[in-house]
Short mmCIF file of C-alpha atoms in Angstrom, two decimals:
data_model
loop_
_atom_site.label_atom_id
_atom_site.label_comp_id
_atom_site.label_asym_id
_atom_site.label_seq_id
_atom_site.Cartn_x
_atom_site.Cartn_y
_atom_site.Cartn_z
CA UNK Q 1 -2.86 -200.47 -135.89
CA UNK Q 2 -1.89 -196.97 -136.86
CA UNK Q 3 1.67 -195.72 -137.18
CA UNK Q 4 2.12 -192.06 -136.25
CA UNK Q 5 5.24 -190.00 -136.89
CA UNK Q 6 5.72 -186.25 -137.32
CA UNK Q 7 8.34 -183.54 -136.91
CA UNK Q 8 6.29 -180.96 -134.97
CA UNK Q 9 7.58 -179.68 -131.61
CA UNK Q 10 5.90 -179.04 -128.30
CA UNK Q 11 5.13 -175.53 -127.29
CA UNK Q 12 2.93 -174.86 -124.28
CA UNK Q 13 3.27 -174.57 -120.54
CA UNK Q 14 2.41 -177.59 -118.49
CA UNK Q 15 -1.20 -177.38 -117.47
CA UNK Q 16 -1.88 -181.00 -116.71
CA UNK Q 17 -0.50 -183.46 -114.25
CA UNK Q 18 2.53 -185.77 -114.38
CA UNK Q 19 2.96 -189.42 -113.51
CA UNK Q 20 6.42 -190.84 -112.82
CA UNK Q 21 7.03 -194.56 -112.99
CA UNK Q 22 10.11 -196.77 -112.70
CA UNK Q 23 11.30 -198.47 -115.87
CA UNK Q 24 10.26 -202.10 -116.31
CA UNK Q 25 12.63 -203.40 -118.97
CA UNK Q 26 11.78 -207.03 -118.23
CA UNK Q 27 9.06 -208.41 -116.06
CA UNK Q 28 10.43 -211.91 -115.55
CA UNK Q 29 12.72 -212.65 -112.60
CA UNK Q 30 16.37 -212.97 -113.56
CA UNK Q 31 16.03 -210.68 -116.58
CA UNK Q 32 19.01 -208.51 -115.67
CA UNK Q 33 22.71 -209.17 -115.53
CA UNK Q 34 24.21 -210.97 -112.56
CA UNK Q 35 25.38 -208.90 -109.59
CA UNK Q 36 29.01 -209.87 -110.28
CA UNK Q 37 30.06 -209.24 -113.91
CA UNK Q 38 31.17 -212.27 -115.89
CA UNK Q 39 34.68 -210.90 -116.28
CA UNK Q 40 35.19 -210.75 -112.52
CA UNK Q 41 34.01 -214.34 -112.16
CA UNK Q 42 36.30 -215.43 -115.02
CA UNK Q 43 39.27 -213.47 -113.66
CA UNK Q 44 38.89 -215.27 -110.34
CA UNK Q 45 39.31 -218.57 -112.16
CA UNK Q 46 42.10 -217.36 -114.42
CA UNK Q 47 39.90 -217.75 -117.49
CA UNK Q 48 38.88 -215.72 -120.51
CA UNK Q 49 35.30 -214.58 -121.07
CA UNK Q 50 35.27 -212.59 -124.27
CA UNK Q 51 33.04 -211.24 -126.99
CA UNK Q 52 33.46 -210.27 -130.62
CA UNK Q 53 32.46 -206.75 -131.61
CA UNK Q 54 32.58 -204.21 -134.38
CA UNK Q 55 33.69 -200.66 -133.75
CA UNK Q 56 30.10 -199.41 -133.98
CA UNK Q 57 29.08 -201.69 -131.10
CA UNK Q 58 31.24 -199.92 -128.54
CA UNK Q 59 28.98 -197.00 -127.65
CA UNK Q 60 25.85 -196.59 -125.53
CA UNK Q 61 24.47 -199.61 -123.71
CA UNK Q 62 26.33 -202.02 -126.03
CA UNK Q 63 29.64 -200.45 -125.10
CA UNK Q 64 28.74 -200.37 -121.42
CA UNK Q 65 27.91 -204.10 -121.40
CA UNK Q 66 30.99 -204.99 -123.46
CA UNK Q 67 33.29 -203.18 -121.05
CA UNK Q 68 31.53 -204.41 -117.91
CA UNK Q 69 31.06 -208.09 -118.69
CA UNK Q 70 34.06 -209.25 -120.77
CA UNK Q 71 37.79 -209.39 -120.16
CA UNK Q 72 38.74 -210.18 -123.78
CA UNK Q 73 37.65 -208.55 -127.02
CA UNK Q 74 37.84 -209.92 -130.57
CA UNK Q 75 37.40 -207.59 -133.57
CA UNK Q 76 34.59 -209.20 -135.53
CA UNK Q 77 35.72 -208.06 -138.99
CA UNK Q 78 38.00 -205.06 -138.47
CA UNK Q 79 41.32 -206.96 -138.60
CA UNK Q 80 40.50 -209.16 -141.61
CA UNK Q 81 42.49 -208.62 -144.80
CA UNK Q 82 39.80 -206.84 -146.85
CA UNK Q 83 39.24 -204.39 -143.99
CA UNK Q 84 42.85 -203.42 -143.25
CA UNK Q 85 44.46 -203.71 -146.72
CA UNK Q 86 41.70 -203.04 -149.27
CA UNK Q 87 44.31 -201.95 -151.85
CA UNK Q 88 47.76 -203.43 -152.06
CA UNK Q 89 50.05 -201.56 -149.71
CA UNK Q 90 47.27 -199.20 -148.60
CA UNK Q 91 46.05 -199.73 -145.06
CA UNK Q 92 42.97 -198.67 -143.12
CA UNK Q 93 43.40 -199.16 -139.39
CA UNK Q 94 40.60 -196.91 -138.16
CA UNK Q 95 38.10 -199.50 -136.90
CA UNK Q 96 40.74 -201.91 -135.63
CA UNK Q 97 42.43 -199.08 -133.72
CA UNK Q 98 39.09 -198.09 -132.22
CA UNK Q 99 38.53 -201.59 -130.89
CA UNK Q 100 42.05 -201.90 -129.51
CA UNK Q 101 41.77 -198.48 -127.86
CA UNK Q 102 38.44 -199.48 -126.28
CA UNK Q 103 39.96 -202.69 -124.93
CA UNK Q 104 42.91 -200.85 -123.41
CA UNK Q 105 40.61 -198.26 -121.83
CA UNK Q 106 38.55 -201.05 -120.26
CA UNK Q 107 41.38 -203.29 -119.10
CA UNK Q 108 40.65 -205.98 -121.69
CA UNK Q 109 42.96 -208.22 -123.72
CA UNK Q 110 42.53 -208.38 -127.51
CA UNK Q 111 42.35 -211.50 -129.64
CA UNK Q 112 43.47 -210.68 -133.19
CA UNK Q 113 41.29 -212.20 -135.90
CA UNK Q 114 42.47 -213.22 -138.48
CA UNK Q 115 45.65 -213.08 -140.60
CA UNK Q 116 45.43 -215.99 -143.08
CA UNK Q 117 41.98 -217.05 -144.29
CA UNK Q 118 40.30 -218.14 -147.50
CA UNK Q 119 37.48 -215.61 -147.07
CA UNK Q 120 37.06 -211.82 -146.81
CA UNK Q 121 40.16 -211.11 -148.85
CA UNK Q 122 40.37 -208.05 -151.13
CA UNK Q 123 39.78 -208.42 -154.86
CA UNK Q 124 43.33 -207.33 -155.69
CA UNK Q 125 44.54 -210.42 -153.84
CA UNK Q 126 41.97 -212.99 -154.94
CA UNK Q 127 41.96 -211.76 -158.53
CA UNK Q 128 45.70 -211.31 -158.86
CA UNK Q 129 48.12 -213.49 -160.77
CA UNK Q 130 51.11 -214.11 -158.54
CA UNK Q 131 54.00 -216.53 -158.64
CA UNK Q 132 54.51 -218.62 -155.50
CA UNK Q 133 57.44 -216.39 -154.54
CA UNK Q 134 55.34 -213.24 -154.95
CA UNK Q 135 52.48 -214.75 -152.96
CA UNK Q 136 54.84 -215.70 -150.14
CA UNK Q 137 56.16 -212.16 -150.02
CA UNK Q 138 52.65 -210.69 -150.00
CA UNK Q 139 51.59 -212.97 -147.13
CA UNK Q 140 54.72 -212.36 -145.08
CA UNK Q 141 54.44 -208.59 -145.54
CA UNK Q 142 50.78 -208.59 -144.50
CA UNK Q 143 51.40 -210.64 -141.37
CA UNK Q 144 54.45 -208.58 -140.40
CA UNK Q 145 52.75 -205.23 -141.04
CA UNK Q 146 49.57 -205.98 -139.11
CA UNK Q 147 51.21 -207.74 -136.19
CA UNK Q 148 53.92 -205.09 -135.86
CA UNK Q 149 51.29 -202.36 -135.67
CA UNK Q 150 49.62 -204.07 -132.72
CA UNK Q 151 52.73 -205.52 -131.11
CA UNK Q 152 52.22 -205.57 -127.36
CA UNK Q 153 48.54 -204.64 -127.76
CA UNK Q 154 47.13 -207.95 -129.07
CA UNK Q 155 47.62 -210.87 -126.70
CA UNK Q 156 46.72 -213.69 -129.09
CA UNK Q 157 46.21 -214.09 -132.84
CA UNK Q 158 44.16 -216.47 -134.93
CA UNK Q 159 47.03 -216.69 -137.39
CA UNK Q 160 45.52 -219.35 -139.66
CA UNK Q 161 41.75 -219.74 -139.94
CA UNK Q 162 39.72 -222.64 -141.34
CA UNK Q 163 42.43 -224.64 -143.11
CA UNK Q 164 40.50 -227.92 -143.41
CA UNK Q 165 37.49 -229.40 -145.18
CA UNK Q 166 34.92 -231.44 -143.27
CA UNK Q 167 36.58 -234.74 -144.25
CA UNK Q 168 39.95 -233.63 -142.90
CA UNK Q 169 41.54 -232.78 -146.24
CA UNK Q 170 43.13 -229.39 -146.75
CA UNK Q 171 40.86 -226.64 -148.00
CA UNK Q 172 41.70 -225.65 -151.59
CA UNK Q 173 42.26 -222.01 -150.69
CA UNK Q 174 44.35 -219.34 -152.37
CA UNK Q 175 47.10 -220.15 -149.88
CA UNK Q 176 47.05 -223.94 -150.19
CA UNK Q 177 46.92 -223.98 -153.98
CA UNK Q 178 49.56 -221.26 -154.29
CA UNK Q 179 51.98 -222.26 -151.55
CA UNK Q 180 51.20 -225.83 -150.46
CA UNK Q 181 50.70 -227.09 -146.90
CA UNK Q 182 53.73 -225.24 -145.58
CA UNK Q 183 51.91 -221.92 -145.84
CA UNK Q 184 50.67 -222.70 -142.31
CA UNK Q 185 54.14 -223.29 -140.85
CA UNK Q 186 55.49 -220.25 -142.67
CA UNK Q 187 52.67 -218.01 -141.43
CA UNK Q 188 53.24 -219.08 -137.83
CA UNK Q 189 57.01 -218.55 -138.16
CA UNK Q 190 56.54 -215.05 -139.62
CA UNK Q 191 54.00 -214.25 -136.90
CA UNK Q 192 56.42 -215.23 -134.14
CA UNK Q 193 59.09 -212.99 -135.65
CA UNK Q 194 56.67 -210.05 -135.87
CA UNK Q 195 55.54 -210.24 -132.24
CA UNK Q 196 57.35 -212.80 -130.06
CA UNK Q 197 55.05 -212.00 -127.12
CA UNK Q 198 51.74 -212.87 -128.80
CA UNK Q 199 50.15 -216.31 -128.53
CA UNK Q 200 49.71 -217.93 -131.95
CA UNK Q 201 46.63 -220.02 -132.76
CA UNK Q 202 45.12 -222.09 -135.55
CA UNK Q 203 41.32 -221.62 -135.52
CA UNK Q 204 38.55 -223.68 -137.14
CA UNK Q 205 34.86 -224.65 -136.96
CA UNK Q 206 33.21 -228.08 -136.64
CA UNK Q 207 36.29 -229.26 -134.74
CA UNK Q 208 34.68 -229.10 -131.29
CA UNK Q 209 34.15 -232.87 -130.98
CA UNK Q 210 36.31 -235.78 -132.02
CA UNK Q 211 35.76 -236.25 -135.76
CA UNK Q 212 37.68 -236.42 -139.05
CA UNK Q 213 38.19 -232.68 -139.24
CA UNK Q 214 39.37 -232.22 -135.65
CA UNK Q 215 41.65 -235.25 -136.01
CA UNK Q 216 43.27 -233.67 -139.08
CA UNK Q 217 43.79 -230.50 -137.07
CA UNK Q 218 45.18 -232.55 -134.19
CA UNK Q 219 47.66 -234.29 -136.51
CA UNK Q 220 48.73 -230.95 -137.98
CA UNK Q 221 49.38 -229.42 -134.57
CA UNK Q 222 51.29 -232.54 -133.49
CA UNK Q 223 53.43 -232.32 -136.62
CA UNK Q 224 54.09 -228.61 -136.17
CA UNK Q 225 55.17 -229.17 -132.57
CA UNK Q 226 57.50 -231.98 -133.63
CA UNK Q 227 59.04 -229.75 -136.30
CA UNK Q 228 59.60 -226.88 -133.87
CA UNK Q 229 57.17 -224.56 -135.64
CA UNK Q 230 55.82 -221.94 -133.20
CA UNK Q 231 52.23 -222.83 -132.26
CA UNK Q 232 50.73 -221.89 -128.90
CA UNK Q 233 47.09 -222.82 -129.20
CA UNK Q 234 44.08 -224.19 -131.01
CA UNK Q 235 40.83 -222.28 -131.37
CA UNK Q 236 37.56 -224.21 -131.47
CA UNK Q 237 35.02 -221.79 -132.94
CA UNK Q 238 31.91 -223.53 -131.53
CA UNK Q 239 29.18 -222.17 -133.80
CA UNK Q 240 26.77 -224.77 -132.45
CA UNK Q 241 23.17 -225.81 -133.02
CA UNK Q 242 20.72 -226.38 -130.19
CA UNK Q 243 20.71 -230.05 -129.28
CA UNK Q 244 23.95 -230.79 -131.12
CA UNK Q 245 26.71 -229.90 -128.66
CA UNK Q 246 29.30 -232.67 -129.16
CA UNK Q 247 29.43 -235.19 -126.34
CA UNK Q 248 33.19 -235.49 -126.92
CA UNK Q 249 33.90 -231.78 -126.42
CA UNK Q 250 35.86 -232.10 -123.18
CA UNK Q 251 37.71 -235.18 -124.47
CA UNK Q 252 38.68 -233.25 -127.60
CA UNK Q 253 39.87 -230.21 -125.64
CA UNK Q 254 41.96 -232.49 -123.45
CA UNK Q 255 43.67 -234.29 -126.33
CA UNK Q 256 44.81 -230.98 -127.83
CA UNK Q 257 45.98 -229.80 -124.41
CA UNK Q 258 47.98 -233.02 -124.08
CA UNK Q 259 49.98 -231.94 -127.13
CA UNK Q 260 51.27 -229.04 -125.05
CA UNK Q 261 49.13 -226.25 -126.52
CA UNK Q 262 46.40 -224.06 -125.10
CA UNK Q 263 42.81 -224.42 -126.27
CA UNK Q 264 40.27 -221.62 -126.54
CA UNK Q 265 36.58 -221.61 -127.41
CA UNK Q 266 36.78 -218.64 -129.76
CA UNK Q 267 33.39 -217.93 -131.40
CA UNK Q 268 30.67 -219.56 -129.32
CA UNK Q 269 27.01 -219.22 -130.19
CA UNK Q 270 24.20 -221.76 -130.02
CA UNK Q 271 21.51 -221.13 -132.61
CA UNK Q 272 17.97 -222.42 -132.53
CA UNK Q 273 15.13 -222.66 -135.00
CA UNK Q 274 12.86 -219.69 -134.50
CA UNK Q 275 10.65 -218.77 -132.79
CA UNK Q 276 12.46 -219.03 -129.49
CA UNK Q 277 10.44 -220.58 -126.67
CA UNK Q 278 11.04 -220.84 -122.96
CA UNK Q 279 11.84 -224.54 -123.40
CA UNK Q 280 14.41 -223.81 -126.11
CA UNK Q 281 15.98 -221.01 -124.07
CA UNK Q 282 16.26 -223.32 -121.07
CA UNK Q 283 17.94 -225.98 -123.20
CA UNK Q 284 20.25 -223.36 -124.68
CA UNK Q 285 21.24 -222.25 -121.17
CA UNK Q 286 22.09 -225.83 -120.23
CA UNK Q 287 24.21 -226.18 -123.35
CA UNK Q 288 26.09 -222.93 -122.78
CA UNK Q 289 26.81 -224.19 -119.29
CA UNK Q 290 28.00 -227.54 -120.67
CA UNK Q 291 30.46 -225.81 -123.00
CA UNK Q 292 31.73 -223.61 -120.17
CA UNK Q 293 32.09 -226.61 -117.87
CA UNK Q 294 34.03 -228.58 -120.49
CA UNK Q 295 36.52 -225.74 -120.78
CA UNK Q 296 36.77 -225.25 -117.03
CA UNK Q 297 37.54 -228.95 -116.60
CA UNK Q 298 40.74 -228.69 -118.67
CA UNK Q 299 43.53 -226.57 -117.21
CA UNK Q 300 44.91 -225.53 -120.60
CA UNK Q 301 41.54 -224.35 -121.87
CA UNK Q 302 42.00 -220.61 -121.58
CA UNK Q 303 38.31 -219.70 -121.72
CA UNK Q 304 35.39 -218.84 -123.93
CA UNK Q 305 34.60 -215.99 -126.34
CA UNK Q 306 31.02 -215.55 -127.57
CA UNK Q 307 30.59 -214.35 -131.15
CA UNK Q 308 28.68 -211.19 -130.33
CA UNK Q 309 26.89 -211.03 -127.00
CA UNK Q 310 23.39 -210.07 -128.18
CA UNK Q 311 20.88 -211.34 -130.73
CA UNK Q 312 20.44 -207.95 -132.42
CA UNK Q 313 24.06 -208.02 -133.63
CA UNK Q 314 24.35 -211.76 -134.29
CA UNK Q 315 25.44 -213.00 -137.72
CA UNK Q 316 23.23 -216.09 -137.46
CA UNK Q 317 19.87 -214.88 -138.90
CA UNK Q 318 21.58 -213.49 -142.00
CA UNK Q 319 23.35 -216.78 -142.74
CA UNK Q 320 21.05 -219.53 -141.44
CA UNK Q 321 17.49 -219.00 -142.65
CA UNK Q 322 14.94 -219.49 -139.88
CA UNK Q 323 17.55 -219.66 -137.12
CA UNK Q 324 18.61 -217.14 -134.49
CA UNK Q 325 18.46 -216.30 -130.77
CA UNK Q 326 22.00 -217.68 -130.56
CA UNK Q 327 23.68 -215.41 -127.99
CA UNK Q 328 23.48 -214.81 -124.21
CA UNK Q 329 21.54 -211.51 -124.53
CA UNK Q 330 18.32 -210.84 -126.44
CA UNK Q 331 17.69 -208.15 -129.07
CA UNK Q 332 16.84 -205.61 -126.36
CA UNK Q 333 20.18 -206.23 -124.59
CA UNK Q 334 18.52 -208.10 -121.73
CA UNK Q 335 20.37 -211.20 -120.44
CA UNK Q 336 18.78 -214.53 -121.34
CA UNK Q 337 18.92 -217.75 -119.31
CA UNK Q 338 22.17 -218.54 -121.16
CA UNK Q 339 23.85 -215.54 -119.54
CA UNK Q 340 22.94 -216.72 -116.06
CA UNK Q 341 24.08 -220.25 -116.90
CA UNK Q 342 27.50 -218.88 -117.88
CA UNK Q 343 27.65 -216.95 -114.61
CA UNK Q 344 26.77 -220.06 -112.62
CA UNK Q 345 29.39 -222.11 -114.45
CA UNK Q 346 32.01 -219.52 -113.52
CA UNK Q 347 31.03 -219.71 -109.86
CA UNK Q 348 28.47 -216.94 -109.66
CA UNK Q 349 24.98 -217.19 -108.30
CA UNK Q 350 23.29 -216.35 -111.58
CA UNK Q 351 21.01 -214.01 -109.65
CA UNK Q 352 19.86 -210.79 -111.33
CA UNK Q 353 21.55 -207.47 -110.79
CA UNK Q 354 21.41 -204.10 -112.52
CA UNK Q 355 20.74 -204.20 -116.26
CA UNK Q 356 20.50 -201.64 -119.08
CA UNK Q 357 17.86 -199.07 -118.21
CA UNK Q 358 17.68 -199.79 -114.50
CA UNK Q 359 17.32 -196.44 -112.78
CA UNK Q 360 15.45 -194.96 -115.76
CA UNK Q 361 11.98 -193.49 -115.34
CA UNK Q 362 9.22 -192.30 -117.64
CA UNK Q 363 7.21 -189.16 -116.87
CA UNK Q 364 3.89 -188.62 -118.69
CA UNK Q 365 2.50 -185.07 -118.78
CA UNK Q 366 -0.52 -183.35 -120.29
CA UNK Q 367 1.06 -180.05 -121.36
CA UNK Q 368 -1.95 -178.47 -123.06
CA UNK Q 369 -5.67 -179.31 -123.19
CA UNK Q 370 -8.73 -177.85 -124.93
CA UNK Q 371 -12.37 -178.83 -125.56
CA UNK Q 372 -11.76 -182.05 -127.48
CA UNK Q 373 -7.99 -182.31 -127.77
CA UNK Q 374 -4.75 -182.27 -125.84
CA UNK Q 375 -0.97 -182.31 -126.22
CA UNK Q 376 0.90 -184.95 -124.24
CA UNK Q 377 4.55 -185.49 -123.48
CA UNK Q 378 6.68 -188.35 -122.15
CA UNK Q 379 10.15 -187.69 -120.77
CA UNK Q 380 12.57 -190.56 -120.13
CA UNK Q 381 15.37 -189.87 -117.61
CA UNK Q 382 18.20 -192.27 -116.82
CA UNK Q 383 20.13 -191.99 -113.57
CA UNK Q 384 21.32 -195.61 -113.67
CA UNK Q 385 22.72 -197.57 -116.62
CA UNK Q 386 22.24 -196.23 -120.13
CA UNK Q 387 19.69 -197.22 -122.77
CA UNK Q 388 20.62 -198.03 -126.36
CA UNK Q 389 16.96 -197.98 -127.40
CA UNK Q 390 13.62 -197.48 -125.70
CA UNK Q 391 9.92 -198.20 -125.96
CA UNK Q 392 7.24 -196.58 -123.80
CA UNK Q 393 3.92 -198.37 -123.33
CA UNK Q 394 0.66 -197.34 -121.72
CA UNK Q 395 -3.09 -197.93 -121.85
CA UNK Q 396 -5.60 -195.08 -122.07
CA UNK Q 397 -8.46 -195.46 -119.56
CA UNK Q 398 -10.96 -193.01 -121.06
CA UNK Q 399 -10.92 -193.65 -124.78
CA UNK Q 400 -8.26 -191.08 -125.71
CA UNK Q 401 -6.79 -191.36 -129.21
CA UNK Q 402 -3.41 -190.21 -130.51
CA UNK Q 403 -3.60 -188.35 -133.81
CA UNK Q 404 -0.01 -187.18 -134.32
CA UNK Q 405 3.40 -187.83 -132.71
CA UNK Q 406 6.90 -186.37 -132.88
CA UNK Q 407 10.34 -187.60 -131.77
CA UNK Q 408 8.87 -191.12 -131.56
CA UNK Q 409 7.19 -193.77 -133.68
CA UNK Q 410 3.84 -194.36 -131.97
CA UNK Q 411 1.20 -196.98 -132.67
CA UNK Q 412 -2.21 -197.36 -131.02
CA UNK Q 413 -4.35 -200.48 -131.05
CA UNK Q 414 -7.60 -199.98 -129.17
CA UNK Q 415 -6.60 -198.40 -125.88
CA UNK Q 416 -2.98 -199.68 -125.96
CA UNK Q 417 -0.24 -197.28 -127.06
CA UNK Q 418 3.40 -198.10 -127.79
CA UNK Q 419 5.99 -195.46 -128.71
CA UNK Q 420 9.58 -196.29 -129.66
CA UNK Q 421 12.65 -194.23 -130.45
CA UNK Q 422 13.57 -192.94 -133.87
CA UNK Q 423 17.00 -193.45 -135.44
CA UNK Q 424 18.45 -190.32 -133.86
CA UNK Q 425 17.24 -190.49 -130.25
CA UNK Q 426 17.47 -194.11 -129.11
CA UNK Q 427 20.50 -193.65 -126.86
CA UNK Q 428 19.84 -192.27 -123.39
CA UNK Q 429 23.15 -192.01 -121.50
CA UNK Q 430 23.49 -192.18 -117.75
CA UNK Q 431 22.42 -188.77 -116.49
CA UNK Q 432 20.66 -187.98 -119.78
CA UNK Q 433 17.07 -187.76 -120.96
CA UNK Q 434 14.91 -187.84 -124.07
CA UNK Q 435 11.46 -186.36 -124.67
CA UNK Q 436 8.75 -187.11 -127.21
CA UNK Q 437 5.27 -185.69 -127.64
CA UNK Q 438 1.92 -186.20 -129.33
CA UNK Q 439 -1.47 -184.66 -129.99
CA UNK Q 440 -4.62 -186.56 -129.12
CA UNK Q 441 -8.36 -186.37 -128.65
CA UNK Q 442 -10.42 -186.90 -125.51
CA UNK Q 443 -14.03 -186.78 -124.41
CA UNK Q 444 -15.38 -186.55 -120.89
CA UNK Q 445 -12.10 -187.01 -119.03
CA UNK Q 446 -8.39 -187.25 -119.73
CA UNK Q 447 -6.74 -189.19 -116.87
CA UNK Q 448 -2.97 -189.71 -116.88
CA UNK Q 449 -2.04 -193.32 -117.71
CA UNK Q 450 0.67 -195.45 -116.12
CA UNK Q 451 3.69 -195.78 -118.44
CA UNK Q 452 6.23 -198.58 -118.52
CA UNK Q 453 9.48 -198.80 -120.44
CA UNK Q 454 10.08 -202.03 -122.27
#
């Protein structure tokens, strides 16, 4: 294969012919989003369907899908301590504000994440030497400052995150070792004072089924309720592995609900060992549906948030070597079987509807031609939903060869050509277009090929 990239520009009148073809982003049936967005299906059932996102994910096709499909939005990292208070008393709200503003513009609720955690804390905090009284003041000030800023704009908060070890003992965090077990009750009490209207949660992982860790969490919540400490809900993160969805999930949700608190699936993804296969994707879809059904079966389960909706932005491959494909959309922002399973669980048909790039078309032109060479051009126009990235593919029928390309990264193997966007021209908004060109050689004839977008 040859990789061809150049910065030259086109410059000749069109002297050839053009071929216009509809975009084919996915050939398989059911490759696009369902006709009814997930959020409308969830709203009809009074449930949450959310996603986690960074501020950079809220533009182009990613932003369009986030706004269209989800009724709740969780800042992935933007509200964590190291992001908002990198230096003591100095705050950076830019990304968190951007996410909250996006949610408000799209009629979404925000889930704040997270106020008290052992991880992603700034070095001034983790490396400091504080008395218990000083540490209490620092924690109370942080909770009060952040929650007050977003008072009335954040519907629920993961106040305390990941307080337990796998065996049900308390995690030896900065907060536990410095303040004892009552740091949890204090944090919840300070949170209620900062924003009485926000729902307050304790959030953890590996607590989806009935086990030692979830039982410790259960006993804590029971004790907090008995003591009159404000606690509204429990978050089950649900970072799951294919084939290992707990059989006691619904039972576990129900026992927390029976304590008089809400339960939310807060960070759902189901990772698999790569490569993904059709069989694995089908199993993953069934397991997403099982998690959704378990939540739907319990009245006090508020709903499900996926931890990033697409595989390109998923945290999984960076953390779990050899694993990935964990979310409902693939790396090209096309819905996977898991997406349609979620739709079916929420009462939809799961049938395909418009997806990113539907309504886009590719036009191939020969704009200049001489004895043994030619200049070609492909223009991509989108009248439907936007593209966040693109790839144009075609096969030459008469032995033509590309020698140089611009505004695209083009490769040719035999007669097959594939050209993809560069870093600066991947986004094609609704009503917009992008053009790339190339020089090539021909002999005998130079017929126009059929182009598909993929």
